[in-house]
Amino acid sequence: QVQLVESGVGSVQAGWSLRLSCAASRGTYCMGWFRQAPVLERERVASMRTGRSPVYSDSVKGRFTTSQDRAKNTVDLKMNSLQPEDTAMYYCAAAVGWPYDCSVVAGIDSWGQGTQVTVSS
């Protein structure tokens, strides 16, 4: 496993932007962002293998972007045009072992502490 530490504040109005950051204690095979709203399952927001282009969920495509700094072992999530339905706990995620898949919850072996993002209308 790897330690993941998230940073960023999370209360805005609809249409505003937020940036979350995540620092890993060492290199990873892949990293990603997931979110979980109350009574719903945790879902992927974006994920990417180290050195590859990110893949986004349909619900955030065109509004959210994620980028990785391989030298610093950090990943950012820039969220634009936020909507109330984006309100959730956001988690940084990584995989350093089998099955090496950051696109699904079952493939993650390391999680950040979570950051609450609240978007008011």
PDB file of C-alpha atoms in Angstrom, residues 62 77 97 104:
ATOM      1  CA  GLY A  62     -15.669  18.126 -19.965  1.00  0.00           C
ATOM      2  CA  LEU A  77      -8.376  17.198  -9.593  1.00  0.00           C
ATOM      3  CA  GLY A  97      -0.385  -4.141  -6.571  1.00  0.00           C
ATOM      4  CA  VAL A 104     -12.920   0.267 -10.123  1.00  0.00           C
TER       5      VAL A 104
END
